[in-house]
Protein backbone atom coordinates (compact mmCIF):
# COMPACT_ATOMS: atom_id res chain seq x y z
CA UNK A 1 0.00 0.00 0.00
CA UNK A 2 1.05 3.59 -0.55
CA UNK A 3 2.19 5.55 2.49
CA UNK A 4 0.93 9.15 2.46
CA UNK A 5 3.06 11.95 3.92
CA UNK A 6 2.97 12.27 7.69
CA UNK A 7 0.45 14.65 9.24
CA UNK A 8 3.24 17.03 10.16
CA UNK A 9 4.28 17.64 6.56
CA UNK A 10 3.80 21.07 5.00
CA UNK A 11 0.43 22.13 3.58
CA UNK A 12 1.43 21.24 0.02
CA UNK A 13 1.44 17.55 0.98
CA UNK A 14 -1.96 17.52 2.65
CA UNK A 15 -4.99 16.33 0.73
CA UNK A 16 -7.21 18.75 2.63
CA UNK A 17 -5.26 21.73 1.27
CA UNK A 18 -6.53 20.94 -2.22
CA UNK A 19 -9.91 19.40 -1.37
CA UNK A 20 -11.05 22.32 0.78
CA UNK A 21 -10.13 24.79 -1.97
CA UNK A 22 -12.15 23.16 -4.74
CA UNK A 23 -15.05 21.46 -2.96
CA UNK A 24 -17.41 24.47 -3.39
CA UNK A 25 -16.64 24.55 -7.14
CA UNK A 26 -18.22 21.12 -7.59
CA UNK A 27 -21.54 21.95 -5.92
CA UNK A 28 -23.23 22.97 -9.17
CA UNK A 29 -22.04 19.92 -11.12
CA UNK A 30 -24.28 16.95 -11.93
CA UNK A 31 -24.19 13.90 -9.62
CA UNK A 32 -21.88 11.98 -11.96
CA UNK A 33 -19.23 14.71 -11.83
CA UNK A 34 -19.57 16.24 -8.37
CA UNK A 35 -17.03 16.01 -5.54
CA UNK A 36 -18.12 12.45 -4.75
CA UNK A 37 -16.75 11.59 -8.20
CA UNK A 38 -13.43 13.10 -7.09
CA UNK A 39 -13.48 10.98 -3.94
CA UNK A 40 -14.04 7.86 -6.06
CA UNK A 41 -11.06 8.78 -8.23
CA UNK A 42 -8.89 9.20 -5.14
CA UNK A 43 -9.89 5.75 -3.87
CA UNK A 44 -9.05 4.16 -7.22
CA UNK A 45 -5.75 6.05 -7.45
CA UNK A 46 -4.67 4.48 -4.18
CA UNK A 47 -5.42 1.00 -5.56
CA UNK A 48 -3.74 1.60 -8.92
CA UNK A 49 -0.63 3.11 -7.33
CA UNK A 50 0.10 0.20 -5.01
CA UNK A 51 3.85 -0.41 -5.14
CA UNK A 52 4.51 2.97 -6.79
CA UNK A 53 6.05 6.12 -5.31
CA UNK A 54 4.03 9.10 -6.58
CA UNK A 55 4.72 12.72 -5.81
CA UNK A 56 1.92 13.34 -3.36
CA UNK A 57 1.49 17.07 -3.78
CA UNK A 58 1.09 16.73 -7.55
CA UNK A 59 -1.18 13.69 -7.18
CA UNK A 60 -3.50 15.43 -4.71
CA UNK A 61 -3.64 18.52 -6.93
CA UNK A 62 -4.48 16.53 -10.07
CA UNK A 63 -7.20 14.50 -8.35
CA UNK A 64 -8.91 17.45 -6.71
CA UNK A 65 -8.73 19.77 -9.73
CA UNK A 66 -9.51 16.97 -12.22
CA UNK A 67 -13.07 18.11 -12.90
CA UNK A 68 -12.04 21.72 -13.38
CA UNK A 69 -9.95 21.24 -16.52
CA UNK A 70 -12.48 23.11 -18.75
CA UNK A 71 -12.08 26.17 -16.54
CA UNK A 72 -8.37 26.33 -17.37
CA UNK A 73 -9.37 27.95 -20.67
CA UNK A 74 -10.11 31.03 -18.56
CA UNK A 75 -6.73 32.76 -18.16
CA UNK A 76 -7.86 34.28 -14.88
CA UNK A 77 -8.77 30.90 -13.39
CA UNK A 78 -5.55 29.38 -14.71
CA UNK A 79 -3.45 32.13 -13.16
CA UNK A 80 -5.41 31.90 -9.92
CA UNK A 81 -4.73 28.16 -9.76
CA UNK A 82 -0.99 28.72 -10.20
CA UNK A 83 -1.06 31.35 -7.47
CA UNK A 84 -2.94 28.96 -5.19
CA UNK A 85 -0.20 26.37 -5.65
CA UNK A 86 2.50 28.94 -4.95
CA UNK A 87 0.65 29.82 -1.76
CA UNK A 88 1.05 26.20 -0.66
CA UNK A 89 4.80 26.34 -1.20
CA UNK A 90 5.18 25.34 -4.85
CA UNK A 91 7.73 27.49 -6.66
CA UNK A 92 6.56 29.27 -9.86
CA UNK A 93 8.11 26.67 -12.18
CA UNK A 94 6.47 23.82 -10.25
CA UNK A 95 3.13 25.61 -10.29
CA UNK A 96 3.28 26.17 -14.06
CA UNK A 97 4.18 22.53 -14.68
CA UNK A 98 1.42 21.39 -12.32
CA UNK A 99 -1.18 23.36 -14.28
CA UNK A 100 0.21 21.99 -17.56
CA UNK A 101 0.00 18.45 -16.15
CA UNK A 102 -3.64 19.05 -15.19
CA UNK A 103 -4.51 20.27 -18.67
CA UNK A 104 -3.01 17.23 -20.41
CA UNK A 105 -3.70 14.40 -17.94
CA UNK A 106 -6.92 13.26 -19.65
CA UNK A 107 -5.58 13.27 -23.20
CA UNK A 108 -1.81 12.82 -23.03
CA UNK A 109 -0.63 11.95 -19.53
CA UNK A 110 3.14 12.04 -19.09
CA UNK A 111 4.11 11.64 -15.44
CA UNK A 112 3.18 8.75 -13.17
CA UNK A 113 0.79 11.04 -11.30
CA UNK A 114 -0.99 12.06 -14.51
CA UNK A 115 -1.28 8.44 -15.61
CA UNK A 116 -2.73 7.39 -12.27
CA UNK A 117 -5.47 10.03 -12.34
CA UNK A 118 -6.14 9.37 -16.03
CA UNK A 119 -6.65 5.65 -15.40
CA UNK A 120 -8.60 6.13 -12.17
CA UNK A 121 -11.04 8.41 -14.00
CA UNK A 122 -11.57 6.18 -17.03
CA UNK A 123 -11.78 3.05 -14.89
CA UNK A 124 -15.33 4.14 -14.14
CA UNK A 125 -16.28 4.03 -17.83
CA UNK A 126 -15.56 0.31 -18.27
CA UNK A 127 -17.47 -1.06 -15.29
CA UNK A 128 -20.96 -1.17 -13.77
CA UNK A 129 -20.86 2.41 -12.52
CA UNK A 130 -19.90 3.67 -15.98
CA UNK A 131 -22.82 1.81 -17.54
CA UNK A 132 -25.19 3.21 -14.93
CA UNK A 133 -23.84 6.70 -15.59
CA UNK A 134 -24.27 6.27 -19.35
CA UNK A 135 -27.95 5.39 -18.98
CA UNK A 136 -28.56 8.15 -16.44
CA UNK A 137 -27.01 10.68 -18.82
CA UNK A 138 -28.86 9.21 -21.80
CA UNK A 139 -32.17 9.46 -20.00
CA UNK A 140 -31.50 13.09 -19.10
CA UNK A 141 -30.79 13.80 -22.77
CA UNK A 142 -33.94 12.03 -23.93
CA UNK A 143 -32.05 9.27 -25.77
CA UNK A 144 -33.66 5.96 -26.60
CA UNK A 145 -32.28 3.02 -24.65
CA UNK A 146 -30.93 1.49 -27.86
CA UNK A 147 -28.90 4.62 -28.63
CA UNK A 148 -27.51 4.80 -25.11
CA UNK A 149 -26.56 1.13 -25.31
CA UNK A 150 -24.62 1.77 -28.51
CA UNK A 151 -22.78 4.69 -26.94
CA UNK A 152 -22.07 2.69 -23.78
CA UNK A 153 -20.25 0.08 -25.88
CA UNK A 154 -18.08 2.83 -27.33
CA UNK A 155 -17.26 4.18 -23.87
CA UNK A 156 -16.30 0.71 -22.63
CA UNK A 157 -13.77 0.19 -25.42
CA UNK A 158 -12.41 3.72 -25.73
CA UNK A 159 -10.02 4.17 -22.76
CA UNK A 160 -6.36 3.31 -23.30
CA UNK A 161 -4.87 2.67 -19.89
CA UNK A 162 -1.35 3.71 -18.95
CA UNK A 163 -0.63 2.04 -15.62
CA UNK A 164 0.39 -1.61 -15.38
CA UNK A 165 -2.35 -2.44 -12.84
CA UNK A 166 -5.12 -0.96 -14.98
CA UNK A 167 -3.84 -2.68 -18.13
CA UNK A 168 -3.75 -6.01 -16.30
CA UNK A 169 -7.27 -5.74 -14.85
CA UNK A 170 -9.07 -3.96 -17.69
CA UNK A 171 -9.80 -6.98 -19.97
CA UNK A 172 -11.90 -8.81 -17.36
CA UNK A 173 -13.73 -5.61 -16.45
CA UNK A 174 -14.49 -4.86 -20.10
CA UNK A 175 -15.68 -8.43 -20.65
CA UNK A 176 -18.15 -8.07 -17.77
CA UNK A 177 -19.45 -4.77 -19.16
CA UNK A 178 -19.95 -6.21 -22.65
CA UNK A 179 -21.65 -9.28 -21.20
CA UNK A 180 -24.17 -7.06 -19.44
CA UNK A 181 -24.73 -4.96 -22.56
CA UNK A 182 -25.14 -8.11 -24.68
CA UNK A 183 -27.82 -9.38 -22.32
CA UNK A 184 -29.59 -6.04 -22.36
CA UNK A 185 -29.53 -5.96 -26.15
CA UNK A 186 -30.98 -9.46 -26.35
CA UNK A 187 -33.80 -8.46 -24.04
CA UNK A 188 -34.51 -5.29 -25.99
CA UNK A 189 -34.81 -7.39 -29.16
CA UNK A 190 -37.06 -9.98 -27.56
CA UNK A 191 -40.84 -10.04 -28.26
CA UNK A 192 -41.81 -9.16 -24.70
CA UNK A 193 -39.89 -5.87 -24.88
CA UNK A 194 -41.58 -4.56 -28.02
CA UNK A 195 -43.90 -1.63 -27.62
CA UNK A 196 -47.62 -2.11 -28.24
CA UNK A 197 -47.28 -0.19 -31.50
CA UNK A 198 -44.43 -2.40 -32.71
CA UNK A 199 -46.32 -5.54 -31.75
CA UNK A 200 -49.44 -4.42 -33.62
CA UNK A 201 -47.33 -3.56 -36.63
CA UNK A 202 -45.87 -7.06 -36.79
CA UNK A 203 -49.34 -8.63 -36.79
CA UNK A 204 -50.57 -6.56 -39.68
CA UNK A 205 -53.03 -4.61 -37.49
mmCIF file of C-alpha atoms in Angstrom:
data_model
loop_
_atom_site.group_PDB
_atom_site.id
_atom_site.type_symbol
_atom_site.label_atom_id
_atom_site.label_comp_id
_atom_site.label_asym_id
_atom_site.label_seq_id
_atom_site.Cartn_x
_atom_site.Cartn_y
_atom_site.Cartn_z
ATOM 1 C CA UNK A 1 0.000 0.000 0.000
ATOM 2 C CA UNK A 2 1.047 3.594 -0.552
ATOM 3 C CA UNK A 3 2.192 5.547 2.486
ATOM 4 C CA UNK A 4 0.926 9.153 2.462
ATOM 5 C CA UNK A 5 3.062 11.946 3.923
ATOM 6 C CA UNK A 6 2.974 12.267 7.688
ATOM 7 C CA UNK A 7 0.453 14.645 9.239
ATOM 8 C CA UNK A 8 3.244 17.032 10.160
ATOM 9 C CA UNK A 9 4.278 17.637 6.557
ATOM 10 C CA UNK A 10 3.798 21.070 4.999
ATOM 11 C CA UNK A 11 0.429 22.131 3.580
ATOM 12 C CA UNK A 12 1.427 21.243 0.023
ATOM 13 C CA UNK A 13 1.440 17.554 0.981
ATOM 14 C CA UNK A 14 -1.962 17.516 2.654
ATOM 15 C CA UNK A 15 -4.989 16.328 0.726
ATOM 16 C CA UNK A 16 -7.215 18.749 2.632
ATOM 17 C CA UNK A 17 -5.258 21.726 1.274
ATOM 18 C CA UNK A 18 -6.530 20.942 -2.224
ATOM 19 C CA UNK A 19 -9.908 19.401 -1.366
ATOM 20 C CA UNK A 20 -11.051 22.321 0.783
ATOM 21 C CA UNK A 21 -10.128 24.789 -1.972
ATOM 22 C CA UNK A 22 -12.152 23.157 -4.740
ATOM 23 C CA UNK A 23 -15.054 21.457 -2.962
ATOM 24 C CA UNK A 24 -17.414 24.474 -3.395
ATOM 25 C CA UNK A 25 -16.640 24.550 -7.139
ATOM 26 C CA UNK A 26 -18.222 21.118 -7.588
ATOM 27 C CA UNK A 27 -21.539 21.946 -5.921
ATOM 28 C CA UNK A 28 -23.227 22.969 -9.170
ATOM 29 C CA UNK A 29 -22.045 19.917 -11.119
ATOM 30 C CA UNK A 30 -24.275 16.949 -11.929
ATOM 31 C CA UNK A 31 -24.195 13.896 -9.615
ATOM 32 C CA UNK A 32 -21.883 11.984 -11.963
ATOM 33 C CA UNK A 33 -19.232 14.710 -11.830
ATOM 34 C CA UNK A 34 -19.567 16.240 -8.372
ATOM 35 C CA UNK A 35 -17.034 16.015 -5.541
ATOM 36 C CA UNK A 36 -18.122 12.448 -4.747
ATOM 37 C CA UNK A 37 -16.750 11.587 -8.196
ATOM 38 C CA UNK A 38 -13.433 13.102 -7.088
ATOM 39 C CA UNK A 39 -13.483 10.975 -3.937
ATOM 40 C CA UNK A 40 -14.043 7.856 -6.062
ATOM 41 C CA UNK A 41 -11.062 8.785 -8.230
ATOM 42 C CA UNK A 42 -8.894 9.204 -5.145
ATOM 43 C CA UNK A 43 -9.890 5.754 -3.868
ATOM 44 C CA UNK A 44 -9.045 4.157 -7.217
ATOM 45 C CA UNK A 45 -5.747 6.046 -7.449
ATOM 46 C CA UNK A 46 -4.673 4.477 -4.176
ATOM 47 C CA UNK A 47 -5.417 1.004 -5.561
ATOM 48 C CA UNK A 48 -3.742 1.598 -8.924
ATOM 49 C CA UNK A 49 -0.630 3.108 -7.326
ATOM 50 C CA UNK A 50 0.105 0.201 -5.014
ATOM 51 C CA UNK A 51 3.849 -0.409 -5.142
ATOM 52 C CA UNK A 52 4.508 2.973 -6.794
ATOM 53 C CA UNK A 53 6.047 6.119 -5.308
ATOM 54 C CA UNK A 54 4.030 9.095 -6.583
ATOM 55 C CA UNK A 55 4.720 12.720 -5.812
ATOM 56 C CA UNK A 56 1.919 13.336 -3.364
ATOM 57 C CA UNK A 57 1.488 17.069 -3.778
ATOM 58 C CA UNK A 58 1.086 16.727 -7.551
ATOM 59 C CA UNK A 59 -1.177 13.692 -7.177
ATOM 60 C CA UNK A 60 -3.503 15.429 -4.710
ATOM 61 C CA UNK A 61 -3.645 18.519 -6.926
ATOM 62 C CA UNK A 62 -4.483 16.528 -10.072
ATOM 63 C CA UNK A 63 -7.195 14.503 -8.354
ATOM 64 C CA UNK A 64 -8.905 17.450 -6.709
ATOM 65 C CA UNK A 65 -8.735 19.766 -9.727
ATOM 66 C CA UNK A 66 -9.507 16.968 -12.224
ATOM 67 C CA UNK A 67 -13.072 18.106 -12.902
ATOM 68 C CA UNK A 68 -12.036 21.725 -13.376
ATOM 69 C CA UNK A 69 -9.949 21.241 -16.525
ATOM 70 C CA UNK A 70 -12.475 23.106 -18.753
ATOM 71 C CA UNK A 71 -12.076 26.165 -16.543
ATOM 72 C CA UNK A 72 -8.368 26.334 -17.370
ATOM 73 C CA UNK A 73 -9.370 27.953 -20.668
ATOM 74 C CA UNK A 74 -10.107 31.031 -18.564
ATOM 75 C CA UNK A 75 -6.735 32.758 -18.158
ATOM 76 C CA UNK A 76 -7.857 34.284 -14.875
ATOM 77 C CA UNK A 77 -8.774 30.904 -13.394
ATOM 78 C CA UNK A 78 -5.546 29.383 -14.711
ATOM 79 C CA UNK A 79 -3.454 32.133 -13.160
ATOM 80 C CA UNK A 80 -5.405 31.900 -9.920
ATOM 81 C CA UNK A 81 -4.728 28.164 -9.762
ATOM 82 C CA UNK A 82 -0.990 28.717 -10.204
ATOM 83 C CA UNK A 83 -1.061 31.355 -7.467
ATOM 84 C CA UNK A 84 -2.939 28.965 -5.192
ATOM 85 C CA UNK A 85 -0.198 26.369 -5.645
ATOM 86 C CA UNK A 86 2.499 28.943 -4.948
ATOM 87 C CA UNK A 87 0.646 29.824 -1.759
ATOM 88 C CA UNK A 88 1.053 26.200 -0.662
ATOM 89 C CA UNK A 89 4.804 26.344 -1.198
ATOM 90 C CA UNK A 90 5.177 25.335 -4.849
ATOM 91 C CA UNK A 91 7.734 27.490 -6.657
ATOM 92 C CA UNK A 92 6.564 29.268 -9.857
ATOM 93 C CA UNK A 93 8.108 26.671 -12.183
ATOM 94 C CA UNK A 94 6.475 23.817 -10.254
ATOM 95 C CA UNK A 95 3.128 25.611 -10.295
ATOM 96 C CA UNK A 96 3.280 26.170 -14.059
ATOM 97 C CA UNK A 97 4.181 22.531 -14.683
ATOM 98 C CA UNK A 98 1.423 21.393 -12.322
ATOM 99 C CA UNK A 99 -1.182 23.359 -14.276
ATOM 100 C CA UNK A 100 0.206 21.987 -17.564
ATOM 101 C CA UNK A 101 -0.001 18.451 -16.149
ATOM 102 C CA UNK A 102 -3.636 19.046 -15.187
ATOM 103 C CA UNK A 103 -4.507 20.270 -18.674
ATOM 104 C CA UNK A 104 -3.013 17.225 -20.407
ATOM 105 C CA UNK A 105 -3.703 14.396 -17.937
ATOM 106 C CA UNK A 106 -6.924 13.265 -19.647
ATOM 107 C CA UNK A 107 -5.579 13.266 -23.202
ATOM 108 C CA UNK A 108 -1.812 12.822 -23.028
ATOM 109 C CA UNK A 109 -0.626 11.953 -19.529
ATOM 110 C CA UNK A 110 3.143 12.043 -19.092
ATOM 111 C CA UNK A 111 4.107 11.639 -15.441
ATOM 112 C CA UNK A 112 3.180 8.753 -13.167
ATOM 113 C CA UNK A 113 0.792 11.043 -11.304
ATOM 114 C CA UNK A 114 -0.991 12.065 -14.506
ATOM 115 C CA UNK A 115 -1.280 8.445 -15.611
ATOM 116 C CA UNK A 116 -2.731 7.389 -12.273
ATOM 117 C CA UNK A 117 -5.466 10.029 -12.339
ATOM 118 C CA UNK A 118 -6.141 9.366 -16.032
ATOM 119 C CA UNK A 119 -6.646 5.645 -15.395
ATOM 120 C CA UNK A 120 -8.604 6.135 -12.173
ATOM 121 C CA UNK A 121 -11.036 8.413 -13.998
ATOM 122 C CA UNK A 122 -11.568 6.183 -17.031
ATOM 123 C CA UNK A 123 -11.784 3.054 -14.894
ATOM 124 C CA UNK A 124 -15.325 4.142 -14.142
ATOM 125 C CA UNK A 125 -16.280 4.026 -17.825
ATOM 126 C CA UNK A 126 -15.565 0.310 -18.267
ATOM 127 C CA UNK A 127 -17.474 -1.057 -15.291
ATOM 128 C CA UNK A 128 -20.963 -1.173 -13.766
ATOM 129 C CA UNK A 129 -20.859 2.406 -12.524
ATOM 130 C CA UNK A 130 -19.904 3.671 -15.979
ATOM 131 C CA UNK A 131 -22.822 1.810 -17.537
ATOM 132 C CA UNK A 132 -25.190 3.214 -14.932
ATOM 133 C CA UNK A 133 -23.837 6.701 -15.593
ATOM 134 C CA UNK A 134 -24.271 6.267 -19.352
ATOM 135 C CA UNK A 135 -27.954 5.393 -18.977
ATOM 136 C CA UNK A 136 -28.557 8.151 -16.441
ATOM 137 C CA UNK A 137 -27.007 10.676 -18.824
ATOM 138 C CA UNK A 138 -28.858 9.205 -21.799
ATOM 139 C CA UNK A 139 -32.174 9.464 -19.998
ATOM 140 C CA UNK A 140 -31.500 13.085 -19.095
ATOM 141 C CA UNK A 141 -30.792 13.797 -22.769
ATOM 142 C CA UNK A 142 -33.936 12.028 -23.933
ATOM 143 C CA UNK A 143 -32.046 9.270 -25.768
ATOM 144 C CA UNK A 144 -33.665 5.963 -26.597
ATOM 145 C CA UNK A 145 -32.276 3.016 -24.653
ATOM 146 C CA UNK A 146 -30.933 1.495 -27.857
ATOM 147 C CA UNK A 147 -28.903 4.624 -28.634
ATOM 148 C CA UNK A 148 -27.511 4.800 -25.106
ATOM 149 C CA UNK A 149 -26.556 1.127 -25.307
ATOM 150 C CA UNK A 150 -24.619 1.774 -28.506
ATOM 151 C CA UNK A 151 -22.782 4.695 -26.936
ATOM 152 C CA UNK A 152 -22.067 2.689 -23.778
ATOM 153 C CA UNK A 153 -20.252 0.083 -25.877
ATOM 154 C CA UNK A 154 -18.079 2.831 -27.335
ATOM 155 C CA UNK A 155 -17.259 4.180 -23.875
ATOM 156 C CA UNK A 156 -16.304 0.707 -22.632
ATOM 157 C CA UNK A 157 -13.773 0.191 -25.424
ATOM 158 C CA UNK A 158 -12.413 3.717 -25.733
ATOM 159 C CA UNK A 159 -10.021 4.169 -22.756
ATOM 160 C CA UNK A 160 -6.355 3.312 -23.303
ATOM 161 C CA UNK A 161 -4.868 2.669 -19.891
ATOM 162 C CA UNK A 162 -1.349 3.709 -18.950
ATOM 163 C CA UNK A 163 -0.628 2.039 -15.615
ATOM 164 C CA UNK A 164 0.389 -1.610 -15.377
ATOM 165 C CA UNK A 165 -2.345 -2.444 -12.845
ATOM 166 C CA UNK A 166 -5.120 -0.962 -14.978
ATOM 167 C CA UNK A 167 -3.844 -2.683 -18.127
ATOM 168 C CA UNK A 168 -3.753 -6.010 -16.295
ATOM 169 C CA UNK A 169 -7.265 -5.737 -14.852
ATOM 170 C CA UNK A 170 -9.074 -3.965 -17.694
ATOM 171 C CA UNK A 171 -9.802 -6.984 -19.972
ATOM 172 C CA UNK A 172 -11.898 -8.807 -17.357
ATOM 173 C CA UNK A 173 -13.728 -5.615 -16.455
ATOM 174 C CA UNK A 174 -14.487 -4.863 -20.103
ATOM 175 C CA UNK A 175 -15.685 -8.433 -20.653
ATOM 176 C CA UNK A 176 -18.152 -8.073 -17.772
ATOM 177 C CA UNK A 177 -19.447 -4.767 -19.163
ATOM 178 C CA UNK A 178 -19.946 -6.208 -22.651
ATOM 179 C CA UNK A 179 -21.647 -9.285 -21.195
ATOM 180 C CA UNK A 180 -24.170 -7.058 -19.440
ATOM 181 C CA UNK A 181 -24.732 -4.955 -22.563
ATOM 182 C CA UNK A 182 -25.140 -8.108 -24.677
ATOM 183 C CA UNK A 183 -27.823 -9.383 -22.324
ATOM 184 C CA UNK A 184 -29.589 -6.038 -22.359
ATOM 185 C CA UNK A 185 -29.532 -5.960 -26.153
ATOM 186 C CA UNK A 186 -30.983 -9.459 -26.348
ATOM 187 C CA UNK A 187 -33.795 -8.459 -24.040
ATOM 188 C CA UNK A 188 -34.512 -5.285 -25.990
ATOM 189 C CA UNK A 189 -34.807 -7.390 -29.156
ATOM 190 C CA UNK A 190 -37.057 -9.981 -27.556
ATOM 191 C CA UNK A 191 -40.838 -10.045 -28.264
ATOM 192 C CA UNK A 192 -41.805 -9.158 -24.701
ATOM 193 C CA UNK A 193 -39.887 -5.868 -24.880
ATOM 194 C CA UNK A 194 -41.585 -4.560 -28.017
ATOM 195 C CA UNK A 195 -43.904 -1.633 -27.621
ATOM 196 C CA UNK A 196 -47.624 -2.107 -28.241
ATOM 197 C CA UNK A 197 -47.280 -0.193 -31.500
ATOM 198 C CA UNK A 198 -44.429 -2.396 -32.707
ATOM 199 C CA UNK A 199 -46.323 -5.540 -31.754
ATOM 200 C CA UNK A 200 -49.442 -4.422 -33.620
ATOM 201 C CA UNK A 201 -47.326 -3.564 -36.625
ATOM 202 C CA UNK A 202 -45.872 -7.064 -36.790
ATOM 203 C CA UNK A 203 -49.336 -8.635 -36.793
ATOM 204 C CA UNK A 204 -50.572 -6.559 -39.678
ATOM 205 C CA UNK A 205 -53.034 -4.607 -37.487
#
